[in-house]
Amino acid sequence: MKADVPSADKPPSAGRPRDPRIDAAILRATADLLVEIGYPNVTMAAVAERAGTTKTALYRRWSSKAELIHEAVFPVTPTAIDTPPGDIAADLRAMVAAARDVFTSPVVAAALPGLISDVSADPALLARVSARFTDLFDAVRSRLRDAVERGEVREDVDPDGLVHLIGGATMLAMLQSPDYLASPAWVDSTTSILLHGVIT
């Protein structure tokens, strides 16, 4: 019998409470398969088999392969900046280093190209995925607001744009210069450009 699969433009409907053990097994199976066989070859059926569950259980939790993979790749989204407040240079370096650490993980490297393609083609899914990073954007806004009040940052600096610059620079470096990306020098150089710009 074919599993009842919800449409891709709406999240799974609420049902009985999710079993965290099944969730963990599914996410672990997804991450393992991504590294082993690559994004294009990962299917909901393959994940269900590896996790010891059913496709119906997967679709009860995630509306699509892309949404499942996003959560497997980014199981815990950052909600705060760990550096002590009061030093925008340290804040920026922490943001850049955190992005570097995420993008150099094997599971992210395996998933990102296919994930970007699938999520970009589905606005509703993109909105749900983006919503997982709301707390991170709020943390950046808070640090920039404090830095503006201390006179360290111009008032017109866009916090969302800052996050986009860091993420975009990291993704491009992952594709073009992965060895350099893994080095502390990349973090230092990128932080310096963000902090000081290019004007003498």
XYZ file of C-alpha atoms in Angstrom:
200
model
C 0.000 0.000 0.000
C 1.298 3.421 -0.916
C 2.040 5.688 2.040
C -0.119 8.762 2.439
C 2.297 11.583 1.611
C 1.326 15.172 2.465
C 1.698 17.778 -0.244
C 5.025 19.625 -0.318
C 3.419 23.031 0.213
C 2.152 22.390 3.736
C 3.780 20.948 6.842
C 2.752 17.556 8.230
C -0.469 17.624 10.204
C -0.413 17.305 13.964
C -0.955 13.809 15.323
C 0.190 11.801 18.292
C 3.315 13.110 20.037
C 6.561 12.410 18.226
C 8.901 9.837 19.735
C 12.286 11.572 20.150
C 14.082 8.224 19.775
C 12.592 7.758 16.304
C 13.401 11.370 15.403
C 17.014 10.865 16.447
C 17.334 7.599 14.520
C 15.916 9.203 11.363
C 18.183 12.253 11.555
C 21.244 10.105 12.240
C 20.372 7.785 9.330
C 19.903 10.788 7.026
C 23.269 12.304 7.958
C 25.050 8.968 7.518
C 23.504 8.366 4.099
C 24.375 11.867 2.915
C 28.060 11.262 3.560
C 27.957 7.704 2.187
C 25.954 8.093 -1.027
C 25.416 11.841 -1.607
C 22.339 14.056 -1.696
C 20.907 12.910 -5.063
C 20.860 9.272 -3.950
C 19.249 9.815 -0.561
C 15.554 8.869 -0.645
C 12.891 8.767 2.012
C 12.691 5.003 1.536
C 16.442 4.605 2.066
C 16.326 6.727 5.218
C 13.367 4.766 6.582
C 15.139 1.475 5.981
C 18.372 2.675 7.609
C 16.476 4.103 10.599
C 14.338 0.992 11.048
C 11.059 2.794 10.516
C 8.594 3.581 7.697
C 8.199 6.286 5.073
C 4.890 7.162 6.707
C 6.761 7.932 9.949
C 9.100 10.218 8.022
C 6.330 12.112 6.258
C 4.477 12.475 9.552
C 7.435 14.547 10.728
C 8.850 16.218 7.598
C 6.968 17.294 4.495
C 9.784 16.503 2.050
C 13.267 15.105 1.626
C 14.718 18.625 1.588
C 13.105 19.563 4.893
C 14.309 16.334 6.503
C 17.841 16.819 5.202
C 17.946 20.420 6.374
C 17.171 19.360 9.929
C 19.676 16.493 9.730
C 22.382 18.844 8.465
C 21.551 21.650 10.924
C 20.093 19.739 13.906
C 20.690 22.605 16.308
C 20.518 26.123 14.944
C 22.594 28.731 16.802
C 20.532 30.931 19.079
C 23.230 33.133 20.587
C 26.752 34.450 20.100
C 29.039 32.884 22.692
C 31.616 35.658 23.007
C 31.225 38.071 25.932
C 29.411 41.264 24.878
C 31.329 44.474 24.408
C 33.791 43.666 21.606
C 32.454 43.778 18.047
C 35.738 42.430 16.623
C 35.448 39.331 18.811
C 31.765 39.028 17.877
C 32.536 39.116 14.154
C 35.353 36.605 14.473
C 33.070 34.252 16.417
C 30.380 34.530 13.717
C 32.872 33.823 10.920
C 34.489 30.920 12.781
C 31.092 29.391 13.576
C 30.057 29.586 9.916
C 33.382 28.015 8.879
C 32.917 25.156 11.365
C 29.416 24.425 10.054
C 30.291 24.491 6.366
C 33.429 22.358 6.696
C 31.579 19.441 8.274
C 31.334 16.418 5.915
C 27.549 16.191 6.151
C 27.051 19.855 5.215
C 29.482 19.581 2.326
C 27.583 16.543 1.026
C 24.156 18.115 1.372
C 24.502 21.778 0.520
C 24.462 21.887 -3.310
C 21.366 19.711 -3.649
C 19.675 21.270 -0.646
C 20.079 24.801 -2.012
C 18.581 23.726 -5.326
C 15.553 22.005 -3.794
C 14.796 24.657 -1.180
C 15.132 27.496 -3.683
C 12.494 25.870 -5.875
C 9.931 25.718 -3.046
C 9.073 29.121 -1.477
C 6.946 27.596 1.292
C 9.709 25.216 2.290
C 12.274 28.016 2.086
C 10.177 30.059 4.516
C 9.956 27.171 6.994
C 13.676 26.458 6.750
C 14.572 30.153 7.142
C 12.370 30.423 10.220
C 14.699 28.028 12.053
C 17.378 30.747 12.036
C 15.219 33.522 13.506
C 16.968 33.389 16.891
C 20.401 33.640 15.270
C 19.426 36.738 13.297
C 17.995 38.236 16.491
C 21.305 37.599 18.280
C 23.247 39.367 15.530
C 20.832 42.311 15.636
C 21.284 42.553 19.396
C 25.095 42.562 19.188
C 25.116 45.151 16.411
C 22.650 47.346 18.287
C 24.908 47.252 21.347
C 27.961 48.041 19.187
C 26.156 51.017 17.648
C 25.384 52.327 21.136
C 29.079 51.975 22.053
C 30.071 53.883 18.910
C 31.880 50.876 17.354
C 29.517 50.321 14.406
C 27.714 52.659 12.017
C 23.967 52.898 12.504
C 23.256 51.957 8.872
C 24.850 48.485 9.059
C 22.198 45.889 8.173
C 22.408 42.860 10.526
C 20.652 40.541 8.077
C 23.060 41.652 5.379
C 25.978 40.874 7.685
C 24.725 37.316 8.166
C 24.300 36.966 4.395
C 27.844 38.204 3.773
C 29.323 35.740 6.246
C 27.273 32.826 4.947
C 27.908 33.685 1.301
C 31.648 34.095 1.788
C 31.834 30.782 3.616
C 29.883 28.862 0.979
C 31.979 30.254 -1.864
C 35.197 29.442 -0.034
C 33.897 25.920 0.577
C 33.480 25.467 -3.178
C 36.625 27.253 -4.374
C 39.209 27.031 -1.578
C 38.253 24.318 0.925
C 41.797 23.928 2.290
C 42.110 27.667 2.918
C 38.647 27.756 4.479
C 39.750 25.187 7.054
C 42.655 27.361 8.202
C 42.608 30.034 10.936
C 44.020 32.450 8.343
C 40.725 32.424 6.434
C 38.811 33.329 9.575
C 41.251 36.146 10.376
C 41.236 37.549 6.832
C 37.465 37.428 6.432
C 36.939 38.999 9.847
C 39.363 41.796 8.979
C 37.581 42.584 5.706
C 34.199 42.675 7.444
C 35.503 44.786 10.296
C 37.614 47.290 8.361
C 36.289 47.141 4.797
C 38.627 47.861 1.903
C 38.977 51.645 2.083
C 42.303 52.984 3.327
